[in-house]
CSV table of C-alpha atoms and ligand atoms in Angstrom, one decimal:
chain,number,residue,atom,x,y,z
A,29,MET,CA,95.2,80.0,122.3
A,30,ASN,CA,94.6,78.3,118.9
A,31,SER,CA,96.2,79.3,115.7
A,32,ALA,CA,93.0,80.1,113.9
A,33,ALA,CA,92.6,83.7,112.9
A,34,PRO,CA,90.2,85.7,115.0
A,35,ALA,CA,86.8,86.2,113.5
A,36,TYR,CA,86.0,89.8,112.5
A,37,GLN,CA,82.8,91.4,111.5
A,38,LYS,CA,82.7,94.2,109.0
A,39,LEU,CA,81.5,97.5,110.4
A,40,PRO,CA,79.7,100.0,108.2
A,41,GLY,CA,81.6,102.7,106.3
A,42,ARG,CA,84.9,102.9,104.4
A,43,SER,CA,87.2,105.6,103.2
A,44,ILE,CA,89.2,105.8,100.0
A,45,ALA,CA,92.4,107.9,100.1
A,46,PHE,CA,96.0,107.8,98.8
A,47,SER,CA,96.9,105.9,102.0
A,48,GLY,CA,94.6,103.1,100.9
A,49,ILE,CA,91.1,101.9,101.7
A,50,GLY,CA,90.2,102.3,105.3
A,51,ARG,CA,87.7,100.0,107.1
A,52,LEU,CA,86.7,99.1,110.7
A,53,TRP,CA,86.2,95.5,111.8
A,54,LEU,CA,84.7,94.3,115.1
A,55,GLY,CA,86.7,91.7,116.9
A,56,GLU,CA,85.8,89.8,120.0
A,57,ASP,CA,87.1,92.5,122.4
A,58,HIS,CA,88.4,95.2,120.1
A,59,VAL,CA,87.8,97.3,117.0
A,60,LEU,CA,90.4,96.8,114.3
A,61,GLU,CA,91.2,99.6,111.9
A,62,ALA,CA,92.6,98.3,108.7
A,63,GLU,CA,94.1,100.4,105.9
A,64,SER,CA,94.8,98.3,102.8
A,65,LEU,CA,96.9,99.6,99.9
A,66,LEU,CA,96.7,97.1,97.0
A,67,VAL,CA,98.7,94.2,98.5
A,68,HIS,CA,99.5,95.5,102.0
A,69,GLU,CA,97.4,96.1,105.1
A,70,ARG,CA,98.1,98.0,108.2
A,71,TYR,CA,96.3,97.5,111.5
A,72,ARG,CA,95.4,99.4,114.6
A,73,ARG,CA,93.5,98.1,117.5
A,74,PHE,CA,91.1,99.9,119.9
A,75,PHE,CA,90.0,97.7,122.8
A,76,LEU,CA,86.4,98.2,123.8
A,77,LYS,CA,87.3,98.5,127.5
A,78,ASP,CA,89.8,101.3,126.8
A,79,MET,CA,87.5,103.5,124.7
A,80,ALA,CA,86.6,106.6,126.7
A,81,ALA,CA,84.8,108.6,124.0
A,82,ILE,CA,84.0,108.7,120.3
A,83,VAL,CA,83.7,112.2,118.8
A,84,VAL,CA,82.1,112.5,115.4
A,85,ARG,CA,82.9,115.7,113.6
A,86,ARG,CA,80.9,116.8,110.6
A,87,THR,CA,83.2,117.8,107.7
A,88,LYS,CA,82.7,119.8,104.6
A,89,ALA,CA,84.2,117.1,102.3
A,90,ARG,CA,80.9,116.4,100.7
A,91,MET,CA,80.3,120.0,99.9
A,92,TRP,CA,83.7,120.4,98.3
A,93,TRP,CA,83.3,117.2,96.2
A,94,ASN,CA,79.9,118.4,95.2
A,95,VAL,CA,81.4,121.8,94.1
A,96,ALA,CA,84.1,120.0,92.0
A,97,HIS,CA,81.7,117.4,90.5
A,98,GLY,CA,79.0,120.1,90.0
A,99,VAL,CA,81.2,122.5,88.1
A,100,LEU,CA,82.5,119.7,85.8
A,101,GLY,CA,79.1,118.0,85.5
A,102,PHE,CA,76.7,121.0,85.1
A,103,GLY,CA,79.3,123.1,83.3
A,104,GLY,CA,80.0,120.2,80.9
A,105,ALA,CA,76.3,119.6,80.3
A,106,ALA,CA,75.7,123.3,79.6
A,107,LEU,CA,78.7,123.4,77.2
A,108,ALA,CA,77.5,120.3,75.4
A,109,GLY,CA,73.9,121.6,75.2
A,110,GLY,CA,75.1,125.0,74.0
A,111,LEU,CA,77.2,123.5,71.2
A,112,TRP,CA,74.3,121.4,70.1
A,113,TRP,CA,71.9,124.3,70.2
A,114,TRP,CA,74.4,126.5,68.3
A,115,GLY,CA,74.7,123.7,65.6
A,116,THR,CA,71.0,123.8,64.9
A,117,PHE,CA,71.5,127.4,63.7
A,118,VAL,CA,74.4,126.6,61.3
A,119,LYS,CA,73.2,126.2,57.7
A,120,GLU,CA,76.3,124.5,56.2
A,121,GLN,CA,76.6,120.8,57.0
A,122,GLU,CA,80.4,120.5,57.9
A,123,PRO,CA,80.6,123.1,60.7
A,124,ARG,CA,77.3,121.8,62.1
A,125,VAL,CA,78.6,118.3,62.3
A,126,VAL,CA,81.8,119.5,63.9
A,127,LEU,CA,79.8,121.3,66.6
A,128,TRP,CA,77.6,118.2,67.2
A,129,VAL,CA,80.7,115.9,67.4
A,130,PHE,CA,82.2,118.2,70.0
A,131,ALA,CA,78.9,118.2,72.0
A,132,GLY,CA,78.8,114.4,71.7
A,133,MET,CA,82.3,114.2,73.1
A,134,ILE,CA,81.7,116.5,76.1
A,135,ALA,CA,78.4,114.9,77.0
A,136,PRO,CA,79.6,111.6,78.4
A,137,PHE,CA,82.2,113.4,80.7
A,138,ALA,CA,79.4,115.7,81.9
A,139,LEU,CA,77.2,112.7,82.6
A,140,PHE,CA,80.0,110.9,84.5
A,141,PHE,CA,80.5,113.9,86.8
A,142,LEU,CA,76.7,114.3,87.3
A,143,ILE,CA,76.5,110.7,88.4
A,144,LEU,CA,79.3,111.3,90.9
A,145,PHE,CA,77.5,114.4,92.1
A,146,LEU,CA,74.3,112.4,92.6
A,147,ILE,CA,76.1,109.5,94.4
A,148,ASN,CA,78.0,111.9,96.7
A,149,SER,CA,74.8,113.7,97.5
A,150,LEU,CA,72.9,110.6,98.3
A,151,LEU,CA,75.6,109.1,100.6
A,152,GLY,CA,74.8,111.9,103.1
A,153,PRO,CA,77.0,114.3,105.1
A,154,THR,CA,80.6,113.5,105.5
A,155,CYS,CA,82.3,113.2,108.9
A,156,ARG,CA,85.5,112.1,110.7
A,157,CYS,CA,85.4,109.9,113.7
A,158,HIS,CA,87.8,110.3,116.5
A,159,VAL,CA,88.3,107.7,119.2
A,160,GLN,CA,89.7,108.7,122.6
A,161,THR,CA,91.2,105.9,124.7
A,162,THR,CA,92.4,105.9,128.2
A,163,ALA,CA,95.9,105.0,127.2
A,164,ALA,CA,96.8,106.5,123.8
A,165,GLY,CA,94.8,109.7,123.6
A,166,ALA,CA,92.7,110.6,120.6
A,167,HIS,CA,93.0,109.0,117.1
A,168,ALA,CA,91.3,109.9,113.9
A,169,LEU,CA,89.8,106.7,112.5
A,170,ALA,CA,90.2,106.0,108.9
A,171,ALA,CA,86.5,105.1,108.6
A,172,PRO,CA,83.6,105.7,108.6
A,173,THR,CA,83.6,109.0,106.7
A,174,ARG,CA,79.8,109.4,106.3
A,175,LEU,CA,77.6,110.5,109.2
A,176,ARG,CA,75.0,107.8,108.5
A,177,ALA,CA,77.6,105.0,108.7
A,178,ALA,CA,79.1,106.6,111.8
A,179,ARG,CA,75.7,106.5,113.5
A,180,ARG,CA,75.3,102.9,112.6
A,181,VAL,CA,78.8,102.0,113.9
A,182,LEU,CA,78.0,103.9,117.2
A,183,ALA,CA,74.7,102.1,117.6
A,184,ARG,CA,76.5,98.8,117.2
A,185,LEU,CA,79.5,99.6,119.4
A,186,THR,CA,78.0,101.5,122.3
A,187,PRO,CA,76.3,98.5,124.0
A,188,LEU,CA,79.4,96.4,123.5
A,189,ILE,CA,81.7,99.0,124.9
A,190,GLU,CA,79.4,99.5,127.9
A,191,ALA,CA,79.3,95.8,128.5
A,192,ALA,CA,83.0,95.5,128.3
A,193,GLN,CA,83.6,98.3,130.7
A,194,LYS,CA,81.3,96.9,133.4
A,195,MET,CA,83.9,94.2,134.0
A,196,ASN,CA,86.7,96.7,134.6
A,197,ALA,CA,88.2,95.1,137.6
A,198,PRO,CA,90.4,92.1,137.1
A,199,THR,CA,88.5,89.0,138.2
A,200,LEU,CA,89.9,86.1,140.2
A,201,PRO,CA,89.8,82.7,138.6
A,202,THR,CA,87.0,80.7,140.2
A,203,GLU,CA,89.3,77.7,140.6
A,204,VAL,CA,91.3,79.5,143.3
A,205,GLY,CA,88.7,79.0,146.0
A,206,THR,CA,88.1,75.3,145.3
A,207,SER,CA,91.7,74.2,144.7
A,208,ALA,CA,92.1,73.4,148.4
A,209,GLU,CA,90.3,70.1,148.0
B,240,MET,CA,98.4,97.4,122.0
B,241,SER,CA,97.5,99.5,125.0
B,242,VAL,CA,98.7,99.8,128.5
B,243,SER,CA,96.0,101.1,130.9
B,244,LEU,CA,96.8,104.2,132.7
B,245,PRO,CA,95.3,104.8,136.1
B,246,VAL,CA,94.1,108.3,135.2
B,247,PRO,CA,91.4,108.5,132.5
B,248,PRO,CA,91.2,111.5,130.2
B,249,SER,CA,89.3,114.1,132.1
B,250,PHE,CA,88.1,116.1,129.1
B,251,VAL,CA,87.2,115.6,125.5
B,252,ALA,CA,89.2,117.8,123.1
B,253,CYS,CA,87.7,119.2,120.0
B,254,PRO,CA,89.3,117.2,117.1
B,255,ALA,CA,89.5,120.3,115.0
B,256,CYS,CA,91.1,122.9,117.3
B,257,GLY,CA,91.9,121.0,120.5
B,258,PHE,CA,89.6,123.1,122.7
B,259,ALA,CA,88.5,121.3,125.9
B,260,LEU,CA,84.8,120.8,125.3
B,261,PRO,CA,82.2,121.5,128.0
B,262,LEU,CA,81.0,118.1,129.1
B,263,ASP,CA,77.4,119.2,129.9
B,264,ALA,CA,77.0,120.3,126.2
B,265,LEU,CA,78.2,116.8,125.1
B,266,ALA,CA,76.2,114.8,127.5
B,267,HIS,CA,72.9,115.5,125.9
B,268,GLY,CA,73.9,113.4,122.9
B,269,GLY,CA,73.0,115.6,120.0
B,270,GLU,CA,75.2,117.6,117.7
B,271,SER,CA,76.6,120.8,119.1
B,272,PRO,CA,79.1,123.3,117.8
B,273,CYS,CA,82.6,123.6,119.3
B,274,PRO,CA,82.6,126.9,121.4
B,275,GLN,CA,85.9,127.9,119.8
B,276,CYS,CA,85.9,126.8,116.2
B,277,ARG,CA,82.2,126.0,115.6
B,278,ALA,CA,83.0,122.5,114.3
B,279,ARG,CA,79.8,120.5,114.5
B,280,LEU,CA,80.5,117.7,116.9
B,281,SER,CA,78.6,114.9,118.6
B,282,ALA,CA,80.3,112.9,121.3
B,283,THR,CA,79.5,109.6,123.0
B,284,LEU,CA,81.1,109.1,126.4
B,285,PHE,CA,81.6,105.7,127.8
B,286,PRO,CA,81.8,104.5,131.5
B,287,THR,CA,85.6,104.5,131.4
B,288,PHE,CA,85.6,108.2,130.8
B,289,TRP,CA,83.8,108.9,134.2
B,290,THR,CA,85.2,106.1,136.3
B,291,PRO,CA,88.9,105.2,135.9
B,292,ALA,CA,89.8,101.6,135.6
B,293,PRO,CA,91.2,100.4,139.0
B,294,ALA,CA,95.0,100.6,139.0
B,295,ALA,CA,96.7,97.3,138.7
B,296,PRO,CA,98.3,96.3,142.0
B,297,GLY,CA,102.0,96.5,141.8
B,298,LEU,CA,102.7,93.8,144.4
B,299,ALA,CA,101.4,90.3,144.6
B,300,ASP,CA,99.8,88.9,147.8
B,301,HIS,CA,101.5,86.1,149.6
B,302,ALA,CA,99.7,82.8,149.2
B,303,GLY,CA,97.9,81.3,152.2
B,304,ASP,CA,97.6,77.6,153.0
B,305,GLY,CA,95.8,75.7,150.3
B,306,GLU,CA,95.6,78.6,148.0
B,307,ALA,CA,96.5,78.4,144.3
B,308,VAL,CA,99.9,79.8,143.7
B,309,CYS,CA,101.6,81.5,140.8
B,310,PHE,CA,103.4,79.1,138.4
B,311,PHE,CA,106.5,81.3,138.4
B,312,HIS,CA,106.4,82.5,142.0
B,313,PRO,CA,105.3,79.7,144.3
B,314,GLN,CA,105.2,82.1,147.3
B,315,ASN,CA,102.6,84.4,145.5
B,316,ARG,CA,98.9,83.8,145.4
B,317,ALA,CA,97.5,83.3,141.9
B,318,ALA,CA,95.4,86.2,140.7
B,319,LEU,CA,94.6,85.2,137.2
B,320,THR,CA,95.0,82.4,134.7
B,321,CYS,CA,97.0,82.9,131.5
B,322,GLU,CA,94.5,82.9,128.7
B,323,ARG,CA,96.8,81.1,126.4
B,324,CYS,CA,98.3,78.2,128.4
B,325,GLY,CA,96.0,78.3,131.5
B,326,ARG,CA,98.7,78.5,134.1
B,327,PHE,CA,97.9,80.3,137.3
B,328,ILE,CA,99.8,83.6,137.5
B,329,CYS,CA,100.2,86.3,140.1
B,330,THR,CA,99.7,90.0,139.5
B,331,VAL,CA,103.5,90.5,138.9
B,332,CYS,CA,103.4,88.0,136.1
B,333,ASP,CA,100.2,89.3,134.5
B,334,MET,CA,101.0,90.6,131.0
B,335,PRO,CA,97.9,92.3,129.7
B,336,LEU,CA,97.9,92.2,125.9
B,337,GLY,CA,94.9,94.3,124.9
B,338,ALA,CA,92.0,92.7,126.6
B,339,ARG,CA,93.7,89.4,127.3
B,340,HIS,CA,96.0,88.4,130.1
B,341,LEU,CA,99.0,86.3,129.3
B,342,CYS,CA,101.9,84.8,131.3
B,343,PRO,CA,105.4,86.1,130.5
B,344,THR,CA,106.3,82.9,128.6
B,345,CYS,CA,103.3,83.1,126.3
B,346,LEU,CA,103.9,86.7,125.6
B,347,THR,CA,107.6,86.2,124.7
B,348,SER,CA,106.8,83.2,122.5
B,349,GLY,CA,104.2,85.2,120.7
B,350,LEU,CA,106.5,88.1,120.0
B,351,GLY,CA,108.7,86.0,117.6
B,352,GLY,CA,106.7,84.5,114.8
B,353,GLU,CA,103.6,86.6,114.8
B,354,LYS,CA,101.7,83.9,116.5
B,355,LEU,CA,99.5,86.2,118.5
B,356,PRO,CA,97.0,88.0,116.3
B,357,GLU,CA,97.0,90.9,118.8
B,358,LEU,CA,100.6,91.7,117.8
B,359,VAL,CA,100.1,91.8,114.0
B,360,VAL,CA,100.4,95.3,112.7
B,361,ARG,CA,100.8,94.7,109.0
B,362,ARG,CA,100.3,91.9,106.5
B,363,PHE,CA,101.5,91.4,103.0
B,364,LEU,CA,98.8,89.9,100.9
B,365,TRP,CA,100.4,87.3,98.7
B,366,ALA,CA,97.1,86.1,97.1
B,367,ASP,CA,96.2,89.7,96.1
B,368,THR,CA,99.7,90.1,94.7
B,369,ALA,CA,99.2,87.0,92.6
B,370,LEU,CA,95.9,88.3,91.3
B,371,LEU,CA,97.4,91.7,90.5
B,372,THR,CA,100.4,90.4,88.6
B,373,GLY,CA,98.2,87.9,86.9
B,374,LEU,CA,95.5,90.3,85.8
B,375,LEU,CA,97.2,93.7,85.2
B,376,PRO,CA,99.4,92.7,82.2
B,377,LEU,CA,96.4,91.1,80.5
B,378,VAL,CA,94.3,94.2,81.1
B,379,ALA,CA,97.2,96.4,79.9
B,380,GLY,CA,97.0,94.8,76.5
B,381,LEU,CA,98.3,91.8,74.6
B,382,PHE,CA,101.1,93.9,73.0
B,383,VAL,CA,103.0,93.7,76.3
B,384,TRP,CA,103.1,89.9,75.8
B,385,PRO,CA,107.0,89.6,75.9
B,386,GLY,CA,106.7,90.5,79.6
B,387,PHE,CA,104.3,87.7,80.3
B,388,ILE,CA,107.1,85.3,81.0
B,389,VAL,CA,108.1,87.5,84.0
B,390,THR,CA,104.7,88.5,85.3
B,391,GLY,CA,103.2,85.1,84.7
B,392,THR,CA,106.0,83.4,86.7
B,393,ALA,CA,105.6,86.0,89.4
B,394,ALA,CA,101.9,85.4,89.7
B,395,ILE,CA,102.4,81.7,90.0
B,396,PHE,CA,105.2,82.1,92.5
B,397,CYS,CA,103.1,84.5,94.7
B,398,ALA,CA,100.1,82.2,94.6
B,399,LEU,CA,102.1,79.1,95.6
B,400,PHE,CA,104.5,80.9,98.0
B,401,GLY,CA,101.7,82.6,99.8
B,402,TRP,CA,99.3,79.6,99.9
B,403,LYS,CA,100.0,78.7,103.5
B,404,ARG,CA,100.9,82.2,104.6
B,405,PRO,CA,98.3,84.2,106.6
B,406,GLY,CA,96.2,86.5,104.5
B,407,SER,CA,94.4,89.6,105.6
B,408,LEU,CA,93.8,89.6,109.4
B,409,PRO,CA,90.1,90.5,109.3
B,410,ARG,CA,89.2,88.8,106.0
B,411,GLY,CA,91.3,85.7,106.6
B,412,ARG,CA,93.0,83.7,103.9
B,413,ARG,CA,91.3,83.9,100.6
B,414,HIS,CA,92.4,80.9,98.5
B,415,TRP,CA,90.1,81.8,95.6
B,416,VAL,CA,92.1,85.0,95.0
B,417,ALA,CA,95.3,83.0,94.8
B,418,VAL,CA,93.7,80.4,92.5
B,419,LEU,CA,92.6,83.2,90.2
B,420,GLY,CA,96.1,84.7,90.2
B,421,LEU,CA,97.5,81.2,89.5
B,422,ILE,CA,95.2,80.6,86.5
B,423,LEU,CA,95.9,84.0,85.0
B,424,GLY,CA,99.6,83.4,85.5
B,425,VAL,CA,99.4,80.1,83.7
B,426,LEU,CA,97.4,81.8,80.9
B,427,GLN,CA,100.2,84.4,80.5
B,428,LEU,CA,102.8,81.7,80.3
B,429,ALA,CA,100.7,79.7,77.8
B,430,PHE,CA,100.3,82.8,75.6
B,431,TRP,CA,104.0,83.6,75.8
B,432,PHE,CA,105.1,80.1,74.8
B,433,GLY,CA,102.4,80.0,72.1
B,434,MET,CA,103.7,83.2,70.6
B,435,LEU,CA,107.2,81.9,70.8
B,436,PHE,CA,106.1,78.7,69.0
B,437,LEU,CA,104.4,80.7,66.2
B,438,PHE,CA,107.3,83.0,65.6
B,439,THR,CA,109.9,80.2,65.5
B,440,ASN,CA,107.7,78.1,63.3
B,441,SER,CA,106.8,80.8,60.8
B,442,SER,CA,110.5,81.6,60.4
B,443,PHE,CA,111.2,77.9,59.9
B,444,TRP,CA,108.5,77.7,57.2
B,445,ALA,CA,109.7,80.9,55.6
B,446,LYS,CA,113.2,79.4,55.3
B,447,THR,CA,112.1,76.0,53.9
B,448,PHE,CA,109.7,77.3,51.3
B,449,ARG,CA,111.8,80.0,49.9
C,608,ZN,ZN1,87.0,123.3,118.0
C,609,ZN,ZN1,100.8,81.3,129.4
C,610,ZN,ZN1,104.1,85.3,139.4
């Protein structure tokens, strides 16, 4: 074995949580789950030949994020618009300016949450991927957390897993037969 | 790291409720609801699920005349070669490490100093620490400058100390991150000494011209 680090390829999808940023990497014969929290990384390995099943469960995470972002975004936008509209009816200058300043302060926050709402919607449905191995049972993978990325990961892994499991039986070294000479 | 069991899982459990899912519903590939909790699932089953991996033989065969023998057991026939040192080993000596097969010597030597990448479960990222300690105080604002002597030194230390240490396992060592941390650390120290110089000098001028 050489001391060079094994080459890994990045697999689609990631997750962001308090436990860190989760990602999957494809190694030569295994999938590496890496969770990095600022300056520290934790790893788990799933060998292609051990994977019995991958179950993808659709989750409601996108809906709940959309509810949260939507309430803040659309609510904020309505409030800002309402204050502005109210201001146009006020005759005196000072209260009108106060109303418009408030509207102007709320608007950027509303816009921020509306952008999050849009991004979250465009990223597609959320999911959780569970890998079931012959040895260790089922494990909920840290990533991917979007259905679209999960399908791409599966499309990438399925042929590799099937190829790895064709060679299930331990093979004899070819040198054994010829070593008599 | 995994040890293969002779018996594969005979069912797929619903990840939400643990219900054993009907395999015929999963086999068609599309998304289908869990019969118990209605979670929307799609499962991909691989060959290992249906056909168990053959159980590893517990005993080694005796070597016949002219056959390759195990390095550690001259009476046993070689079944594999160690994928690290290339020695012939018998089935008793076979130490499967994930997908690789190692001899006992290579496995024990790899357990010590994190030499085998298969055994690494966590890494501390020195380069990222250098960048963080180099960058964060500068972002926090120049008014925290008295602390630059500590954070700047720490950034330089982390960049140099971690230079030869392994970085992230999948990403590899990223020297540019360490270099960036080093530069920012030097900047912090330069700023700190510059401020010190200004303060001492202004008080010196104040004394001489008054
Ligand atoms: Zn269920
Ligand atoms: Zn060896
Ligand atoms: Zn042996």
